Amino acid sequence: MPLTARVIDGPNGMIAVADVSPEQVADQNAARRLLRRLSMALGGAQAVLRCKRGNAFVLEGEGHLYRYAVDPMLDVLPTVTVNL
């Protein structure tokens, strides 16, 4: 399953922010599995899932990483496709 993500270099290493569909974040257990698979595919990087709904985001992952997922500058970074 291909997943589109943006990767940034955070203060404690690489952070991946993946854009997902509402269905992928609706089920918390499935979202956690997806986060784990994304992290493993990127060599253990920290990861956050985000789904844009109107003017807001639905986020899944560690709370201290949410600020990276909602930063407007994130949208200008290039995307990578990760096959999970």
JSON list of N, CA and C in Angstrom, two decimals:
[
{"chain": "A", "resi": 1, "resn": "MET", "atom": "N", "xyz": [0.85, -1.17, 0.00]},
{"chain": "A", "resi": 1, "resn": "MET", "atom": "CA", "xyz": [0.00, 0.00, 0.00]},
{"chain": "A", "resi": 1, "resn": "MET", "atom": "C", "xyz": [0.89, 1.23, 0.00]},
{"chain": "A", "resi": 2, "resn": "PRO", "atom": "N", "xyz": [0.82, 2.07, -1.03]},
{"chain": "A", "resi": 2, "resn": "PRO", "atom": "CA", "xyz": [1.62, 3.29, -1.06]},
{"chain": "A", "resi": 2, "resn": "PRO", "atom": "C", "xyz": [1.03, 4.37, -0.15]},
{"chain": "A", "resi": 3, "resn": "LEU", "atom": "N", "xyz": [1.90, 5.08, 0.52]},
{"chain": "A", "resi": 3, "resn": "LEU", "atom": "CA", "xyz": [1.50, 6.14, 1.44]},
{"chain": "A", "resi": 3, "resn": "LEU", "atom": "C", "xyz": [2.34, 7.37, 1.13]},
{"chain": "A", "resi": 4, "resn": "THR", "atom": "N", "xyz": [1.72, 8.54, 1.00]},
{"chain": "A", "resi": 4, "resn": "THR", "atom": "CA", "xyz": [2.43, 9.77, 0.71]},
{"chain": "A", "resi": 4, "resn": "THR", "atom": "C", "xyz": [2.80, 10.45, 2.02]},
{"chain": "A", "resi": 5, "resn": "ALA", "atom": "N", "xyz": [4.07, 10.81, 2.15]},
{"chain": "A", "resi": 5, "resn": "ALA", "atom": "CA", "xyz": [4.55, 11.42, 3.40]},
{"chain": "A", "resi": 5, "resn": "ALA", "atom": "C", "xyz": [5.53, 12.54, 3.09]},
{"chain": "A", "resi": 6, "resn": "ARG", "atom": "N", "xyz": [5.71, 13.38, 4.07]},
{"chain": "A", "resi": 6, "resn": "ARG", "atom": "CA", "xyz": [6.75, 14.41, 4.04]},
{"chain": "A", "resi": 6, "resn": "ARG", "atom": "C", "xyz": [7.66, 14.12, 5.22]},
{"chain": "A", "resi": 7, "resn": "VAL", "atom": "N", "xyz": [8.94, 14.24, 4.99]},
{"chain": "A", "resi": 7, "resn": "VAL", "atom": "CA", "xyz": [9.91, 13.91, 6.02]},
{"chain": "A", "resi": 7, "resn": "VAL", "atom": "C", "xyz": [10.69, 15.16, 6.39]},
{"chain": "A", "resi": 8, "resn": "ILE", "atom": "N", "xyz": [10.76, 15.43, 7.69]},
{"chain": "A", "resi": 8, "resn": "ILE", "atom": "CA", "xyz": [11.51, 16.59, 8.17]},
{"chain": "A", "resi": 8, "resn": "ILE", "atom": "C", "xyz": [12.54, 16.11, 9.18]},
{"chain": "A", "resi": 9, "resn": "ASP", "atom": "N", "xyz": [13.55, 16.92, 9.37]},
{"chain": "A", "resi": 9, "resn": "ASP", "atom": "CA", "xyz": [14.58, 16.61, 10.36]},
{"chain": "A", "resi": 9, "resn": "ASP", "atom": "C", "xyz": [14.24, 17.37, 11.63]},
{"chain": "A", "resi": 10, "resn": "GLY", "atom": "N", "xyz": [13.78, 16.66, 12.63]},
{"chain": "A", "resi": 10, "resn": "GLY", "atom": "CA", "xyz": [13.40, 17.27, 13.90]},
{"chain": "A", "resi": 10, "resn": "GLY", "atom": "C", "xyz": [14.58, 17.30, 14.86]},
{"chain": "A", "resi": 11, "resn": "PRO", "atom": "N", "xyz": [14.38, 17.85, 16.04]},
{"chain": "A", "resi": 11, "resn": "PRO", "atom": "CA", "xyz": [15.47, 17.96, 17.01]},
{"chain": "A", "resi": 11, "resn": "PRO", "atom": "C", "xyz": [15.98, 16.60, 17.51]},
{"chain": "A", "resi": 12, "resn": "ASN", "atom": "N", "xyz": [15.15, 15.56, 17.44]},
{"chain": "A", "resi": 12, "resn": "ASN", "atom": "CA", "xyz": [15.56, 14.23, 17.90]},
{"chain": "A", "resi": 12, "resn": "ASN", "atom": "C", "xyz": [15.58, 13.21, 16.77]},
{"chain": "A", "resi": 13, "resn": "GLY", "atom": "N", "xyz": [15.77, 13.68, 15.55]},
{"chain": "A", "resi": 13, "resn": "GLY", "atom": "CA", "xyz": [15.84, 12.76, 14.42]},
{"chain": "A", "resi": 13, "resn": "GLY", "atom": "C", "xyz": [14.76, 13.03, 13.39]},
{"chain": "A", "resi": 14, "resn": "MET", "atom": "N", "xyz": [14.62, 12.10, 12.48]},
{"chain": "A", "resi": 14, "resn": "MET", "atom": "CA", "xyz": [13.68, 12.23, 11.37]},
{"chain": "A", "resi": 14, "resn": "MET", "atom": "C", "xyz": [12.24, 12.03, 11.83]},
{"chain": "A", "resi": 15, "resn": "ILE", "atom": "N", "xyz": [11.33, 12.87, 11.27]},
{"chain": "A", "resi": 15, "resn": "ILE", "atom": "CA", "xyz": [9.90, 12.78, 11.57]},
{"chain": "A", "resi": 15, "resn": "ILE", "atom": "C", "xyz": [9.16, 12.71, 10.24]},
{"chain": "A", "resi": 16, "resn": "ALA", "atom": "N", "xyz": [8.30, 11.71, 10.10]},
{"chain": "A", "resi": 16, "resn": "ALA", "atom": "CA", "xyz": [7.50, 11.55, 8.89]},
{"chain": "A", "resi": 16, "resn": "ALA", "atom": "C", "xyz": [6.06, 11.96, 9.19]},
{"chain": "A", "resi": 17, "resn": "VAL", "atom": "N", "xyz": [5.50, 12.77, 8.32]},
{"chain": "A", "resi": 17, "resn": "VAL", "atom": "CA", "xyz": [4.10, 13.18, 8.43]},
{"chain": "A", "resi": 17, "resn": "VAL", "atom": "C", "xyz": [3.40, 12.66, 7.19]},
{"chain": "A", "resi": 18, "resn": "ALA", "atom": "N", "xyz": [2.49, 11.71, 7.37]},
{"chain": "A", "resi": 18, "resn": "ALA", "atom": "CA", "xyz": [1.80, 11.07, 6.25]},
{"chain": "A", "resi": 18, "resn": "ALA", "atom": "C", "xyz": [0.38, 11.58, 6.13]},
{"chain": "A", "resi": 19, "resn": "ASP", "atom": "N", "xyz": [-0.01, 11.90, 4.91]},
{"chain": "A", "resi": 19, "resn": "ASP", "atom": "CA", "xyz": [-1.39, 12.30, 4.62]},
{"chain": "A", "resi": 19, "resn": "ASP", "atom": "C", "xyz": [-2.19, 11.04, 4.34]},
{"chain": "A", "resi": 20, "resn": "VAL", "atom": "N", "xyz": [-3.28, 10.87, 5.09]},
{"chain": "A", "resi": 20, "resn": "VAL", "atom": "CA", "xyz": [-4.10, 9.67, 4.98]},
{"chain": "A", "resi": 20, "resn": "VAL", "atom": "C", "xyz": [-5.57, 10.04, 4.82]},
{"chain": "A", "resi": 21, "resn": "SER", "atom": "N", "xyz": [-6.38, 9.05, 4.51]},
{"chain": "A", "resi": 21, "resn": "SER", "atom": "CA", "xyz": [-7.82, 9.27, 4.36]},
{"chain": "A", "resi": 21, "resn": "SER", "atom": "C", "xyz": [-8.50, 9.24, 5.73]},
{"chain": "A", "resi": 22, "resn": "PRO", "atom": "N", "xyz": [-9.73, 9.75, 5.83]},
{"chain": "A", "resi": 22, "resn": "PRO", "atom": "CA", "xyz": [-10.45, 9.72, 7.11]},
{"chain": "A", "resi": 22, "resn": "PRO", "atom": "C", "xyz": [-10.65, 8.31, 7.64]},
{"chain": "A", "resi": 23, "resn": "GLU", "atom": "N", "xyz": [-10.83, 7.34, 6.75]},
{"chain": "A", "resi": 23, "resn": "GLU", "atom": "CA", "xyz": [-11.04, 5.96, 7.18]},
{"chain": "A", "resi": 23, "resn": "GLU", "atom": "C", "xyz": [-9.80, 5.40, 7.87]},
{"chain": "A", "resi": 24, "resn": "GLN", "atom": "N", "xyz": [-8.63, 5.85, 7.46]},
{"chain": "A", "resi": 24, "resn": "GLN", "atom": "CA", "xyz": [-7.39, 5.33, 8.02]},
{"chain": "A", "resi": 24, "resn": "GLN", "atom": "C", "xyz": [-7.11, 5.85, 9.43]},
{"chain": "A", "resi": 25, "resn": "VAL", "atom": "N", "xyz": [-7.70, 6.98, 9.81]},
{"chain": "A", "resi": 25, "resn": "VAL", "atom": "CA", "xyz": [-7.51, 7.47, 11.18]},
{"chain": "A", "resi": 25, "resn": "VAL", "atom": "C", "xyz": [-8.73, 7.23, 12.05]},
{"chain": "A", "resi": 26, "resn": "ALA", "atom": "N", "xyz": [-9.83, 6.79, 11.45]},
{"chain": "A", "resi": 26, "resn": "ALA", "atom": "CA", "xyz": [-11.06, 6.57, 12.22]},
{"chain": "A", "resi": 26, "resn": "ALA", "atom": "C", "xyz": [-10.91, 5.41, 13.20]},
{"chain": "A", "resi": 27, "resn": "ASP", "atom": "N", "xyz": [-10.25, 4.36, 12.79]},
{"chain": "A", "resi": 27, "resn": "ASP", "atom": "CA", "xyz": [-10.03, 3.20, 13.65]},
{"chain": "A", "resi": 27, "resn": "ASP", "atom": "C", "xyz": [-8.66, 3.36, 14.31]},
{"chain": "A", "resi": 28, "resn": "GLN", "atom": "N", "xyz": [-8.65, 3.62, 15.60]},
{"chain": "A", "resi": 28, "resn": "GLN", "atom": "CA", "xyz": [-7.41, 3.93, 16.30]},
{"chain": "A", "resi": 28, "resn": "GLN", "atom": "C", "xyz": [-6.42, 2.76, 16.25]},
{"chain": "A", "resi": 29, "resn": "ASN", "atom": "N", "xyz": [-6.89, 1.54, 16.37]},
{"chain": "A", "resi": 29, "resn": "ASN", "atom": "CA", "xyz": [-5.99, 0.39, 16.32]},
{"chain": "A", "resi": 29, "resn": "ASN", "atom": "C", "xyz": [-5.35, 0.24, 14.95]},
{"chain": "A", "resi": 30, "resn": "ALA", "atom": "N", "xyz": [-6.13, 0.42, 13.89]},
{"chain": "A", "resi": 30, "resn": "ALA", "atom": "CA", "xyz": [-5.59, 0.34, 12.54]},
{"chain": "A", "resi": 30, "resn": "ALA", "atom": "C", "xyz": [-4.61, 1.48, 12.28]},
{"chain": "A", "resi": 31, "resn": "ALA", "atom": "N", "xyz": [-4.91, 2.66, 12.81]},
{"chain": "A", "resi": 31, "resn": "ALA", "atom": "CA", "xyz": [-4.01, 3.80, 12.65]},
{"chain": "A", "resi": 31, "resn": "ALA", "atom": "C", "xyz": [-2.68, 3.55, 13.35]},
{"chain": "A", "resi": 32, "resn": "ARG", "atom": "N", "xyz": [-2.72, 2.96, 14.53]},
{"chain": "A", "resi": 32, "resn": "ARG", "atom": "CA", "xyz": [-1.48, 2.63, 15.26]},
{"chain": "A", "resi": 32, "resn": "ARG", "atom": "C", "xyz": [-0.64, 1.62, 14.49]},
{"chain": "A", "resi": 33, "resn": "ARG", "atom": "N", "xyz": [-1.30, 0.63, 13.88]},
{"chain": "A", "resi": 33, "resn": "ARG", "atom": "CA", "xyz": [-0.56, -0.35, 13.07]},
{"chain": "A", "resi": 33, "resn": "ARG", "atom": "C", "xyz": [0.08, 0.33, 11.86]},
{"chain": "A", "resi": 34, "resn": "LEU", "atom": "N", "xyz": [-0.67, 1.23, 11.23]},
{"chain": "A", "resi": 34, "resn": "LEU", "atom": "CA", "xyz": [-0.15, 1.95, 10.08]},
{"chain": "A", "resi": 34, "resn": "LEU", "atom": "C", "xyz": [1.04, 2.82, 10.49]},
{"chain": "A", "resi": 35, "resn": "LEU", "atom": "N", "xyz": [0.96, 3.47, 11.63]},
{"chain": "A", "resi": 35, "resn": "LEU", "atom": "CA", "xyz": [2.08, 4.26, 12.14]},
{"chain": "A", "resi": 35, "resn": "LEU", "atom": "C", "xyz": [3.31, 3.39, 12.36]},
{"chain": "A", "resi": 36, "resn": "ARG", "atom": "N", "xyz": [3.13, 2.23, 12.95]},
{"chain": "A", "resi": 36, "resn": "ARG", "atom": "CA", "xyz": [4.23, 1.31, 13.21]},
{"chain": "A", "resi": 36, "resn": "ARG", "atom": "C", "xyz": [4.88, 0.85, 11.90]},
{"chain": "A", "resi": 37, "resn": "ARG", "atom": "N", "xyz": [4.05, 0.52, 10.92]},
{"chain": "A", "resi": 37, "resn": "ARG", "atom": "CA", "xyz": [4.57, 0.08, 9.62]},
{"chain": "A", "resi": 37, "resn": "ARG", "atom": "C", "xyz": [5.32, 1.19, 8.91]},
{"chain": "A", "resi": 38, "resn": "LEU", "atom": "N", "xyz": [4.80, 2.42, 8.99]},
{"chain": "A", "resi": 38, "resn": "LEU", "atom": "CA", "xyz": [5.47, 3.57, 8.38]},
{"chain": "A", "resi": 38, "resn": "LEU", "atom": "C", "xyz": [6.81, 3.82, 9.05]},
{"chain": "A", "resi": 39, "resn": "SER", "atom": "N", "xyz": [6.83, 3.78, 10.35]},
{"chain": "A", "resi": 39, "resn": "SER", "atom": "CA", "xyz": [8.06, 4.00, 11.10]},
{"chain": "A", "resi": 39, "resn": "SER", "atom": "C", "xyz": [9.11, 2.94, 10.74]},
{"chain": "A", "resi": 40, "resn": "MET", "atom": "N", "xyz": [8.70, 1.69, 10.68]},
{"chain": "A", "resi": 40, "resn": "MET", "atom": "CA", "xyz": [9.64, 0.61, 10.33]},
{"chain": "A", "resi": 40, "resn": "MET", "atom": "C", "xyz": [10.15, 0.77, 8.90]},
{"chain": "A", "resi": 41, "resn": "ALA", "atom": "N", "xyz": [9.28, 1.19, 7.97]},
{"chain": "A", "resi": 41, "resn": "ALA", "atom": "CA", "xyz": [9.68, 1.36, 6.58]},
{"chain": "A", "resi": 41, "resn": "ALA", "atom": "C", "xyz": [10.70, 2.48, 6.42]},
{"chain": "A", "resi": 42, "resn": "LEU", "atom": "N", "xyz": [10.68, 3.44, 7.35]},
{"chain": "A", "resi": 42, "resn": "LEU", "atom": "CA", "xyz": [11.62, 4.57, 7.29]},
{"chain": "A", "resi": 42, "resn": "LEU", "atom": "C", "xyz": [12.75, 4.43, 8.29]},
{"chain": "A", "resi": 43, "resn": "GLY", "atom": "N", "xyz": [13.04, 3.21, 8.68]},
{"chain": "A", "resi": 43, "resn": "GLY", "atom": "CA", "xyz": [14.19, 2.96, 9.53]},
{"chain": "A", "resi": 43, "resn": "GLY", "atom": "C", "xyz": [14.02, 3.39, 10.98]},
{"chain": "A", "resi": 44, "resn": "GLY", "atom": "N", "xyz": [12.80, 3.36, 11.49]},
{"chain": "A", "resi": 44, "resn": "GLY", "atom": "CA", "xyz": [12.55, 3.70, 12.89]},
{"chain": "A", "resi": 44, "resn": "GLY", "atom": "C", "xyz": [12.25, 5.16, 13.14]},
{"chain": "A", "resi": 45, "resn": "ALA", "atom": "N", "xyz": [11.98, 5.93, 12.09]},
{"chain": "A", "resi": 45, "resn": "ALA", "atom": "CA", "xyz": [11.65, 7.35, 12.24]},
{"chain": "A", "resi": 45, "resn": "ALA", "atom": "C", "xyz": [10.34, 7.51, 13.01]},
{"chain": "A", "resi": 46, "resn": "GLN", "atom": "N", "xyz": [10.22, 8.61, 13.73]},
{"chain": "A", "resi": 46, "resn": "GLN", "atom": "CA", "xyz": [8.96, 8.93, 14.38]},
{"chain": "A", "resi": 46, "resn": "GLN", "atom": "C", "xyz": [7.96, 9.32, 13.29]},
{"chain": "A", "resi": 47, "resn": "ALA", "atom": "N", "xyz": [6.67, 9.07, 13.52]},
{"chain": "A", "resi": 47, "resn": "ALA", "atom": "CA", "xyz": [5.69, 9.32, 12.48]},
{"chain": "A", "resi": 47, "resn": "ALA", "atom": "C", "xyz": [4.38, 9.85, 13.06]},
{"chain": "A", "resi": 48, "resn": "VAL", "atom": "N", "xyz": [3.69, 10.62, 12.23]},
{"chain": "A", "resi": 48, "resn": "VAL", "atom": "CA", "xyz": [2.37, 11.18, 12.55]},
{"chain": "A", "resi": 48, "resn": "VAL", "atom": "C", "xyz": [1.50, 11.00, 11.31]},
{"chain": "A", "resi": 49, "resn": "LEU", "atom": "N", "xyz": [0.25, 10.61, 11.53]},
{"chain": "A", "resi": 49, "resn": "LEU", "atom": "CA", "xyz": [-0.74, 10.55, 10.45]},
{"chain": "A", "resi": 49, "resn": "LEU", "atom": "C", "xyz": [-1.60, 11.79, 10.54]},
{"chain": "A", "resi": 50, "resn": "ARG", "atom": "N", "xyz": [-1.94, 12.36, 9.39]},
{"chain": "A", "resi": 50, "resn": "ARG", "atom": "CA", "xyz": [-2.83, 13.51, 9.41]},
{"chain": "A", "resi": 50, "resn": "ARG", "atom": "C", "xyz": [-3.84, 13.40, 8.28]},
{"chain": "A", "resi": 51, "resn": "CYS", "atom": "N", "xyz": [-5.04, 13.88, 8.59]},
{"chain": "A", "resi": 51, "resn": "CYS", "atom": "CA", "xyz": [-6.14, 13.88, 7.64]},
{"chain": "A", "resi": 51, "resn": "CYS", "atom": "C", "xyz": [-6.78, 15.26, 7.72]},
{"chain": "A", "resi": 52, "resn": "LYS", "atom": "N", "xyz": [-6.78, 15.98, 6.60]},
{"chain": "A", "resi": 52, "resn": "LYS", "atom": "CA", "xyz": [-7.36, 17.32, 6.58]},
{"chain": "A", "resi": 52, "resn": "LYS", "atom": "C", "xyz": [-8.87, 17.21, 6.42]},
{"chain": "A", "resi": 53, "resn": "ARG", "atom": "N", "xyz": [-9.60, 17.86, 7.32]},
{"chain": "A", "resi": 53, "resn": "ARG", "atom": "CA", "xyz": [-11.06, 17.89, 7.27]},
{"chain": "A", "resi": 53, "resn": "ARG", "atom": "C", "xyz": [-11.49, 19.34, 7.40]},
{"chain": "A", "resi": 54, "resn": "GLY", "atom": "N", "xyz": [-11.82, 19.94, 6.28]},
{"chain": "A", "resi": 54, "resn": "GLY", "atom": "CA", "xyz": [-12.18, 21.36, 6.28]},
{"chain": "A", "resi": 54, "resn": "GLY", "atom": "C", "xyz": [-10.95, 22.20, 6.59]},
{"chain": "A", "resi": 55, "resn": "ASN", "atom": "N", "xyz": [-11.04, 23.02, 7.63]},
{"chain": "A", "resi": 55, "resn": "ASN", "atom": "CA", "xyz": [-9.92, 23.86, 8.04]},
{"chain": "A", "resi": 55, "resn": "ASN", "atom": "C", "xyz": [-9.14, 23.25, 9.20]},
{"chain": "A", "resi": 56, "resn": "ALA", "atom": "N", "xyz": [-9.43, 22.01, 9.54]},
{"chain": "A", "resi": 56, "resn": "ALA", "atom": "CA", "xyz": [-8.79, 21.37, 10.70]},
{"chain": "A", "resi": 56, "resn": "ALA", "atom": "C", "xyz": [-8.13, 20.06, 10.27]},
{"chain": "A", "resi": 57, "resn": "PHE", "atom": "N", "xyz": [-7.29, 19.53, 11.14]},
{"chain": "A", "resi": 57, "resn": "PHE", "atom": "CA", "xyz": [-6.64, 18.26, 10.91]},
{"chain": "A", "resi": 57, "resn": "PHE", "atom": "C", "xyz": [-7.06, 17.26, 11.97]},
{"chain": "A", "resi": 58, "resn": "VAL", "atom": "N", "xyz": [-7.22, 16.01, 11.55]},
{"chain": "A", "resi": 58, "resn": "VAL", "atom": "CA", "xyz": [-7.37, 14.90, 12.48]},
{"chain": "A", "resi": 58, "resn": "VAL", "atom": "C", "xyz": [-6.00, 14.24, 12.51]},
{"chain": "A", "resi": 59, "resn": "LEU", "atom": "N", "xyz": [-5.42, 14.11, 13.71]},
{"chain": "A", "resi": 59, "resn": "LEU", "atom": "CA", "xyz": [-4.06, 13.61, 13.84]},
{"chain": "A", "resi": 59, "resn": "LEU", "atom": "C", "xyz": [-4.02, 12.33, 14.65]},
{"chain": "A", "resi": 60, "resn": "GLU", "atom": "N", "xyz": [-3.06, 11.50, 14.34]},
{"chain": "A", "resi": 60, "resn": "GLU", "atom": "CA", "xyz": [-2.84, 10.26, 15.09]},
{"chain": "A", "resi": 60, "resn": "GLU", "atom": "C", "xyz": [-1.34, 10.07, 15.23]},
{"chain": "A", "resi": 61, "resn": "GLY", "atom": "N", "xyz": [-0.90, 9.80, 16.42]},
{"chain": "A", "resi": 61, "resn": "GLY", "atom": "CA", "xyz": [0.52, 9.60, 16.70]},
{"chain": "A", "resi": 61, "resn": "GLY", "atom": "C", "xyz": [0.84, 10.16, 18.08]},
{"chain": "A", "resi": 62, "resn": "GLU", "atom": "N", "xyz": [2.11, 10.36, 18.34]},
{"chain": "A", "resi": 62, "resn": "GLU", "atom": "CA", "xyz": [2.54, 10.92, 19.61]},
{"chain": "A", "resi": 62, "resn": "GLU", "atom": "C", "xyz": [2.21, 12.41, 19.66]},
{"chain": "A", "resi": 63, "resn": "GLY", "atom": "N", "xyz": [1.60, 12.84, 20.75]},
{"chain": "A", "resi": 63, "resn": "GLY", "atom": "CA", "xyz": [1.14, 14.22, 20.88]},
{"chain": "A", "resi": 63, "resn": "GLY", "atom": "C", "xyz": [2.22, 15.27, 20.71]},
{"chain": "A", "resi": 64, "resn": "HIS", "atom": "N", "xyz": [3.44, 14.97, 21.13]},
{"chain": "A", "resi": 64, "resn": "HIS", "atom": "CA", "xyz": [4.50, 15.97, 21.03]},
{"chain": "A", "resi": 64, "resn": "HIS", "atom": "C", "xyz": [4.94, 16.20, 19.57]},
{"chain": "A", "resi": 65, "resn": "LEU", "atom": "N", "xyz": [4.49, 15.37, 18.65]},
{"chain": "A", "resi": 65, "resn": "LEU", "atom": "CA", "xyz": [4.82, 15.55, 17.23]},
{"chain": "A", "resi": 65, "resn": "LEU", "atom": "C", "xyz": [3.74, 16.29, 16.45]},
{"chain": "A", "resi": 66, "resn": "TYR", "atom": "N", "xyz": [2.62, 16.55, 17.07]},
{"chain": "A", "resi": 66, "resn": "TYR", "atom": "CA", "xyz": [1.50, 17.18, 16.37]},
{"chain": "A", "resi": 66, "resn": "TYR", "atom": "C", "xyz": [1.87, 18.55, 15.81]},
{"chain": "A", "resi": 67, "resn": "ARG", "atom": "N", "xyz": [2.72, 19.28, 16.50]},
{"chain": "A", "resi": 67, "resn": "ARG", "atom": "CA", "xyz": [3.06, 20.63, 16.03]},
{"chain": "A", "resi": 67, "resn": "ARG", "atom": "C", "xyz": [3.72, 20.59, 14.66]},
{"chain": "A", "resi": 68, "resn": "TYR", "atom": "N", "xyz": [4.45, 19.51, 14.36]},
{"chain": "A", "resi": 68, "resn": "TYR", "atom": "CA", "xyz": [5.07, 19.38, 13.04]},
{"chain": "A", "resi": 68, "resn": "TYR", "atom": "C", "xyz": [4.03, 19.09, 11.97]},
{"chain": "A", "resi": 69, "resn": "ALA", "atom": "N", "xyz": [3.00, 18.35, 12.32]},
{"chain": "A", "resi": 69, "resn": "ALA", "atom": "CA", "xyz": [1.97, 17.96, 11.35]},
{"chain": "A", "resi": 69, "resn": "ALA", "atom": "C", "xyz": [1.07, 19.11, 10.95]},
{"chain": "A", "resi": 70, "resn": "VAL", "atom": "N", "xyz": [0.95, 20.13, 11.77]},
{"chain": "A", "resi": 70, "resn": "VAL", "atom": "CA", "xyz": [0.06, 21.25, 11.45]},
{"chain": "A", "resi": 70, "resn": "VAL", "atom": "C", "xyz": [0.82, 22.50, 11.02]},
{"chain": "A", "resi": 71, "resn": "ASP", "atom": "N", "xyz": [2.12, 22.43, 10.97]},
{"chain": "A", "resi": 71, "resn": "ASP", "atom": "CA", "xyz": [2.93, 23.58, 10.54]},
{"chain": "A", "resi": 71, "resn": "ASP", "atom": "C", "xyz": [2.65, 23.87, 9.06]},
{"chain": "A", "resi": 72, "resn": "PRO", "atom": "N", "xyz": [2.25, 25.09, 8.72]},
{"chain": "A", "resi": 72, "resn": "PRO", "atom": "CA", "xyz": [1.93, 25.40, 7.32]},
{"chain": "A", "resi": 72, "resn": "PRO", "atom": "C", "xyz": [3.13, 25.24, 6.37]},
{"chain": "A", "resi": 73, "resn": "MET", "atom": "N", "xyz": [4.34, 25.33, 6.87]},
{"chain": "A", "resi": 73, "resn": "MET", "atom": "CA", "xyz": [5.52, 25.17, 6.04]},
{"chain": "A", "resi": 73, "resn": "MET", "atom": "C", "xyz": [5.69, 23.73, 5.56]},
{"chain": "A", "resi": 74, "resn": "LEU", "atom": "N", "xyz": [5.06, 22.79, 6.24]},
{"chain": "A", "resi": 74, "resn": "LEU", "atom": "CA", "xyz": [5.17, 21.38, 5.87]},
{"chain": "A", "resi": 74, "resn": "LEU", "atom": "C", "xyz": [4.66, 21.14, 4.46]},
{"chain": "A", "resi": 75, "resn": "ASP", "atom": "N", "xyz": [3.64, 21.88, 4.06]},
{"chain": "A", "resi": 75, "resn": "ASP", "atom": "CA", "xyz": [3.03, 21.66, 2.75]},
{"chain": "A", "resi": 75, "resn": "ASP", "atom": "C", "xyz": [3.92, 22.04, 1.57]},
{"chain": "A", "resi": 76, "resn": "VAL", "atom": "N", "xyz": [4.99, 22.80, 1.81]},
{"chain": "A", "resi": 76, "resn": "VAL", "atom": "CA", "xyz": [5.88, 23.16, 0.71]},
{"chain": "A", "resi": 76, "resn": "VAL", "atom": "C", "xyz": [7.02, 22.17, 0.55]},
{"chain": "A", "resi": 77, "resn": "LEU", "atom": "N", "xyz": [7.16, 21.23, 1.47]},
{"chain": "A", "resi": 77, "resn": "LEU", "atom": "CA", "xyz": [8.21, 20.22, 1.37]},
{"chain": "A", "resi": 77, "resn": "LEU", "atom": "C", "xyz": [7.85, 19.18, 0.32]},
{"chain": "A", "resi": 78, "resn": "PRO", "atom": "N", "xyz": [8.87, 18.59, -0.31]},
{"chain": "A", "resi": 78, "resn": "PRO", "atom": "CA", "xyz": [8.57, 17.54, -1.28]},
{"chain": "A", "resi": 78, "resn": "PRO", "atom": "C", "xyz": [8.00, 16.29, -0.58]},
{"chain": "A", "resi": 79, "resn": "THR", "atom": "N", "xyz": [7.25, 15.53, -1.35]},
{"chain": "A", "resi": 79, "resn": "THR", "atom": "CA", "xyz": [6.64, 14.32, -0.80]},
{"chain": "A", "resi": 79, "resn": "THR", "atom": "C", "xyz": [7.45, 13.10, -1.25]},
{"chain": "A", "resi": 80, "resn": "VAL", "atom": "N", "xyz": [7.33, 12.06, -0.45]},
{"chain": "A", "resi": 80, "resn": "VAL", "atom": "CA", "xyz": [7.91, 10.76, -0.80]},
{"chain": "A", "resi": 80, "resn": "VAL", "atom": "C", "xyz": [6.78, 9.74, -0.74]},
{"chain": "A", "resi": 81, "resn": "THR", "atom": "N", "xyz": [6.87, 8.72, -1.55]},
{"chain": "A", "resi": 81, "resn": "THR", "atom": "CA", "xyz": [5.89, 7.63, -1.52]},
{"chain": "A", "resi": 81, "resn": "THR", "atom": "C", "xyz": [6.55, 6.44, -0.85]},
{"chain": "A", "resi": 82, "resn": "VAL", "atom": "N", "xyz": [5.92, 5.96, 0.20]},
{"chain": "A", "resi": 82, "resn": "VAL", "atom": "CA", "xyz": [6.44, 4.82, 0.96]},
{"chain": "A", "resi": 82, "resn": "VAL", "atom": "C", "xyz": [5.52, 3.64, 0.70]},
{"chain": "A", "resi": 83, "resn": "ASN", "atom": "N", "xyz": [6.07, 2.55, 0.22]},
{"chain": "A", "resi": 83, "resn": "ASN", "atom": "CA", "xyz": [5.27, 1.33, 0.02]},
{"chain": "A", "resi": 83, "resn": "ASN", "atom": "C", "xyz": [5.29, 0.50, 1.28]},
{"chain": "A", "resi": 84, "resn": "LEU", "atom": "N", "xyz": [4.12, 0.30, 1.87]},
{"chain": "A", "resi": 84, "resn": "LEU", "atom": "CA", "xyz": [4.02, -0.47, 3.09]},
{"chain": "A", "resi": 84, "resn": "LEU", "atom": "C", "xyz": [3.49, -1.86, 2.81]}
]
